[in-house]
Amino acid sequence: MTGPLRAGAASLSIAPPLGLPMQGFIRRYRHAEGYGAPLEVSALVLESHDTRVVLCGVDTAAIQRPAADALRARVAASVGAAPGGVILNWSHTHCAPPGDRAFGPLGLGGGDPSDEMLEALGIYIDRMYERVVEAALLASSRLEPAGIAWGLGTADLAVNRRERTPEGQVILGWRPDGLIDRSVTALQARRPDGSAIATVVSYGCHSVTVGPDVLDYSADYPGPMRRAIRQWTGGEAVFLQGAGGNVLPRVAFAGHDEAERFGRRLALEALHALAERTAGRRVWERHPDGSATPFSVYRFRDDLDGAPALAAVEEEVRFPLMPLPTENEIARMRAQFAAAVEEAERSGGPAQRNVWRYHLVWAQRTEAQIRSGIAPGHASGPINAVRIGPGAIVTGPGEVFTEIGLAVKERSPAAPTLYAGYANGEVSYFPTAASYPEGGYEPVHGHRPHGLPASVSPVCERILIERAVRNLERVFPERDAFAGGSWAPSGRQPSLAPEPPPDPPP
């Protein structure tokens, strides 16, 4: 017998026309000239009784609100899911066109795009959104009886990127003593015969194995990972980016070969983590046989009778910003950036000009907001928690630091917990409170590509952790709630208890 859980999966290609700008590397001033790992949308839809959940990975750097909200509403309506059960996750590849018109010059790395370029980008963005809806709709049309298996592995492929120089400056590089979540969280929907419908894999690391000098569209390492899983399992594959805000691949800013190596290694670890995990209750059956003498043969099956719990909640959360610049401060910054742009135009070259132009565009926008009195003092975004049997997925709406994801996993009632940053919106970088005194890109400048007038406040670390844990507790009402106290991560890596031994044969 099979339980009432059903699952369906699909993937669709996103094939941008050559010649569009790519988002993520500010110094890059040339547009796409070729194709690497294909960009795509992949989706898994789960259904139990009257609840539907959509897990969708999109190969784009980011989609902000309100575009992300409108897209989620379209997906929810198309498949009959509640919006709280729809998780759209950005792989955060830096080798794709922008996923949102709101980024404009901030996302393109300098210069005001021509009207023709804006029109071409708009056509691409609209088509990408259509592919998201189509992938979810196609997955929902393929629903079939299924069970769910969770796995948790470890891959030492990445490093905390907040390197400290001998002079004490924080730059992007390697910080070997920095905390990092190396867990590979995997979820597999299986048919009653044990074959895979789809495998969901999450790892928290910037998708930048492919560097700024490679002028190809590319899904980066999630692309080879998905391809390998499809080859090895025969089912679909979905990648969900984790809490990778301050995490780089050990070999970063390289090329397609490194993306291939990283992706295949990640796929191996995900399938290794799932290899001995069941999608139900494992039952051994004895069958009599014989040859020259009688003997018994034993075969197992996964009993899927009875669906795993499926539930979803969503909470709108406010994230306060740091104090805004004064009118004089922002005017002074704008003038400094304008002078730097002029100097770069004289002697620095187009890459350096792009970098300063990016800062100038942010300052011009922020100055206009402050002078007109409309600069926001806070940002907002959703935090979703989706329970799937004993495990759960919880989201963070931006570039969340690895320590924050670890702290949530330590206190979560789920086993395991998949932390999906870069999901359902893109507020900003979310650094830890301890990173602000150190400085560096994320707490100082990380708000600029997201269009905010100031960084999010250090209190947002606690807000993200606490709200994620409390939302997870809402979908696990039978479990004890975290009693409070310290919300900081201990550094302990996530683990998953062994499954109990199967029932003995009769």
mmCIF file of N, CA and C in Angstrom, residues 349-391:
data_model
loop_
_atom_site.group_PDB
_atom_site.id
_atom_site.type_symbol
_atom_site.label_atom_id
_atom_site.label_comp_id
_atom_site.label_asym_id
_atom_site.label_seq_id
_atom_site.Cartn_x
_atom_site.Cartn_y
_atom_site.Cartn_z
ATOM 1 N N GLY A 349 40.654 52.370 -16.634
ATOM 2 C CA GLY A 349 40.088 51.308 -17.438
ATOM 3 C C GLY A 349 38.644 51.020 -17.090
ATOM 4 N N PRO A 350 37.951 50.258 -17.964
ATOM 5 C CA PRO A 350 36.512 50.037 -17.779
ATOM 6 C C PRO A 350 36.155 49.230 -16.541
ATOM 7 N N ALA A 351 36.996 48.281 -16.127
ATOM 8 C CA ALA A 351 36.668 47.492 -14.941
ATOM 9 C C ALA A 351 36.651 48.362 -13.696
ATOM 10 N N GLN A 352 37.679 49.201 -13.538
ATOM 11 C CA GLN A 352 37.724 50.078 -12.378
ATOM 12 C C GLN A 352 36.608 51.111 -12.431
ATOM 13 N N ARG A 353 36.309 51.585 -13.626
ATOM 14 C CA ARG A 353 35.205 52.542 -13.757
ATOM 15 C C ARG A 353 33.896 51.904 -13.311
ATOM 16 N N ASN A 354 33.679 50.650 -13.685
ATOM 17 C CA ASN A 354 32.454 49.972 -13.280
ATOM 18 C C ASN A 354 32.296 49.928 -11.766
ATOM 19 N N VAL A 355 33.391 49.646 -11.077
ATOM 20 C CA VAL A 355 33.331 49.533 -9.623
ATOM 21 C C VAL A 355 32.906 50.873 -9.006
ATOM 22 N N TRP A 356 33.541 51.947 -9.425
ATOM 23 C CA TRP A 356 33.207 53.255 -8.851
ATOM 24 C C TRP A 356 31.840 53.742 -9.316
ATOM 25 N N ARG A 357 31.470 53.401 -10.541
ATOM 26 C CA ARG A 357 30.154 53.784 -11.029
ATOM 27 C C ARG A 357 29.051 53.101 -10.209
ATOM 28 N N TYR A 358 29.296 51.853 -9.833
ATOM 29 C CA TYR A 358 28.350 51.116 -8.987
ATOM 30 C C TYR A 358 28.125 51.862 -7.663
ATOM 31 N N HIS A 359 29.198 52.291 -6.994
ATOM 32 C CA HIS A 359 29.065 53.042 -5.743
ATOM 33 C C HIS A 359 28.381 54.386 -5.979
ATOM 34 N N LEU A 360 28.706 55.024 -7.111
ATOM 35 C CA LEU A 360 28.106 56.330 -7.402
ATOM 36 C C LEU A 360 26.602 56.216 -7.605
ATOM 37 N N VAL A 361 26.171 55.222 -8.352
ATOM 38 C CA VAL A 361 24.731 55.053 -8.584
ATOM 39 C C VAL A 361 24.011 54.838 -7.261
ATOM 40 N N TRP A 362 24.595 54.015 -6.375
ATOM 41 C CA TRP A 362 23.968 53.821 -5.058
ATOM 42 C C TRP A 362 23.876 55.138 -4.304
ATOM 43 N N ALA A 363 24.958 55.926 -4.296
ATOM 44 C CA ALA A 363 24.960 57.195 -3.557
ATOM 45 C C ALA A 363 23.945 58.174 -4.136
ATOM 46 N N GLN A 364 23.827 58.224 -5.450
ATOM 47 C CA GLN A 364 22.861 59.129 -6.069
ATOM 48 C C GLN A 364 21.432 58.758 -5.676
ATOM 49 N N ARG A 365 21.140 57.482 -5.712
ATOM 50 C CA ARG A 365 19.795 57.034 -5.329
ATOM 51 C C ARG A 365 19.521 57.313 -3.856
ATOM 52 N N THR A 366 20.501 57.002 -3.018
ATOM 53 C CA THR A 366 20.316 57.195 -1.583
ATOM 54 C C THR A 366 20.179 58.676 -1.248
ATOM 55 N N GLU A 367 20.964 59.519 -1.893
ATOM 56 C CA GLU A 367 20.858 60.962 -1.651
ATOM 57 C C GLU A 367 19.472 61.461 -2.021
ATOM 58 N N ALA A 368 18.954 60.999 -3.150
ATOM 59 C CA ALA A 368 17.620 61.438 -3.567
ATOM 60 C C ALA A 368 16.565 60.984 -2.556
ATOM 61 N N GLN A 369 16.697 59.764 -2.044
ATOM 62 C CA GLN A 369 15.743 59.274 -1.049
ATOM 63 C C GLN A 369 15.808 60.080 0.242
ATOM 64 N N ILE A 370 17.028 60.363 0.697
ATOM 65 C CA ILE A 370 17.183 61.084 1.961
ATOM 66 C C ILE A 370 16.677 62.513 1.830
ATOM 67 N N ARG A 371 16.988 63.171 0.738
ATOM 68 C CA ARG A 371 16.542 64.562 0.550
ATOM 69 C C ARG A 371 15.025 64.660 0.417
ATOM 70 N N SER A 372 14.412 63.623 -0.142
ATOM 71 C CA SER A 372 12.961 63.652 -0.305
ATOM 72 C C SER A 372 12.219 63.070 0.894
ATOM 73 N N GLY A 373 12.961 62.559 1.872
ATOM 74 C CA GLY A 373 12.346 62.030 3.080
ATOM 75 C C GLY A 373 11.708 60.668 2.942
ATOM 76 N N ILE A 374 12.081 59.883 1.907
ATOM 77 C CA ILE A 374 11.458 58.581 1.697
ATOM 78 C C ILE A 374 12.433 57.423 1.948
ATOM 79 N N ALA A 375 13.635 57.721 2.435
ATOM 80 C CA ALA A 375 14.595 56.650 2.705
ATOM 81 C C ALA A 375 14.062 55.769 3.825
ATOM 82 N N PRO A 376 13.997 54.465 3.619
ATOM 83 C CA PRO A 376 13.425 53.583 4.654
ATOM 84 C C PRO A 376 14.366 53.396 5.829
ATOM 85 N N GLY A 377 13.794 53.176 6.995
ATOM 86 C CA GLY A 377 14.575 52.868 8.183
ATOM 87 C C GLY A 377 14.577 51.388 8.511
ATOM 88 N N HIS A 378 13.855 50.613 7.704
ATOM 89 C CA HIS A 378 13.829 49.172 7.893
ATOM 90 C C HIS A 378 13.532 48.508 6.557
ATOM 91 N N ALA A 379 13.781 47.219 6.499
ATOM 92 C CA ALA A 379 13.379 46.393 5.370
ATOM 93 C C ALA A 379 12.552 45.239 5.922
ATOM 94 N N SER A 380 11.906 44.512 5.055
ATOM 95 C CA SER A 380 11.095 43.397 5.520
ATOM 96 C C SER A 380 11.183 42.242 4.540
ATOM 97 N N GLY A 381 10.905 41.067 5.055
ATOM 98 C CA GLY A 381 10.927 39.870 4.223
ATOM 99 C C GLY A 381 10.279 38.717 4.951
ATOM 100 N N PRO A 382 9.901 37.671 4.215
ATOM 101 C CA PRO A 382 9.245 36.523 4.847
ATOM 102 C C PRO A 382 10.247 35.500 5.356
ATOM 103 N N ILE A 383 9.871 34.818 6.413
ATOM 104 C CA ILE A 383 10.576 33.622 6.867
ATOM 105 C C ILE A 383 9.566 32.480 6.825
ATOM 106 N N ASN A 384 9.865 31.471 6.032
ATOM 107 C CA ASN A 384 8.969 30.337 5.846
ATOM 108 C C ASN A 384 9.546 29.104 6.517
ATOM 109 N N ALA A 385 8.673 28.286 7.054
ATOM 110 C CA ALA A 385 9.061 26.987 7.589
ATOM 111 C C ALA A 385 8.133 25.939 6.987
ATOM 112 N N VAL A 386 8.720 24.926 6.386
ATOM 113 C CA VAL A 386 7.962 23.849 5.753
ATOM 114 C C VAL A 386 8.391 22.532 6.373
ATOM 115 N N ARG A 387 7.454 21.827 6.971
ATOM 116 C CA ARG A 387 7.732 20.509 7.539
ATOM 117 C C ARG A 387 7.443 19.429 6.496
ATOM 118 N N ILE A 388 8.395 18.511 6.344
ATOM 119 C CA ILE A 388 8.224 17.355 5.470
ATOM 120 C C ILE A 388 8.653 16.139 6.272
ATOM 121 N N GLY A 389 7.691 15.488 6.917
ATOM 122 C CA GLY A 389 8.011 14.362 7.779
ATOM 123 C C GLY A 389 8.832 14.809 8.974
ATOM 124 N N PRO A 390 9.948 14.114 9.264
ATOM 125 C CA PRO A 390 10.765 14.482 10.421
ATOM 126 C C PRO A 390 11.671 15.677 10.173
ATOM 127 N N GLY A 391 11.849 16.059 8.914
ATOM 128 C CA GLY A 391 12.731 17.165 8.568
ATOM 129 C C GLY A 391 11.957 18.406 8.180
#
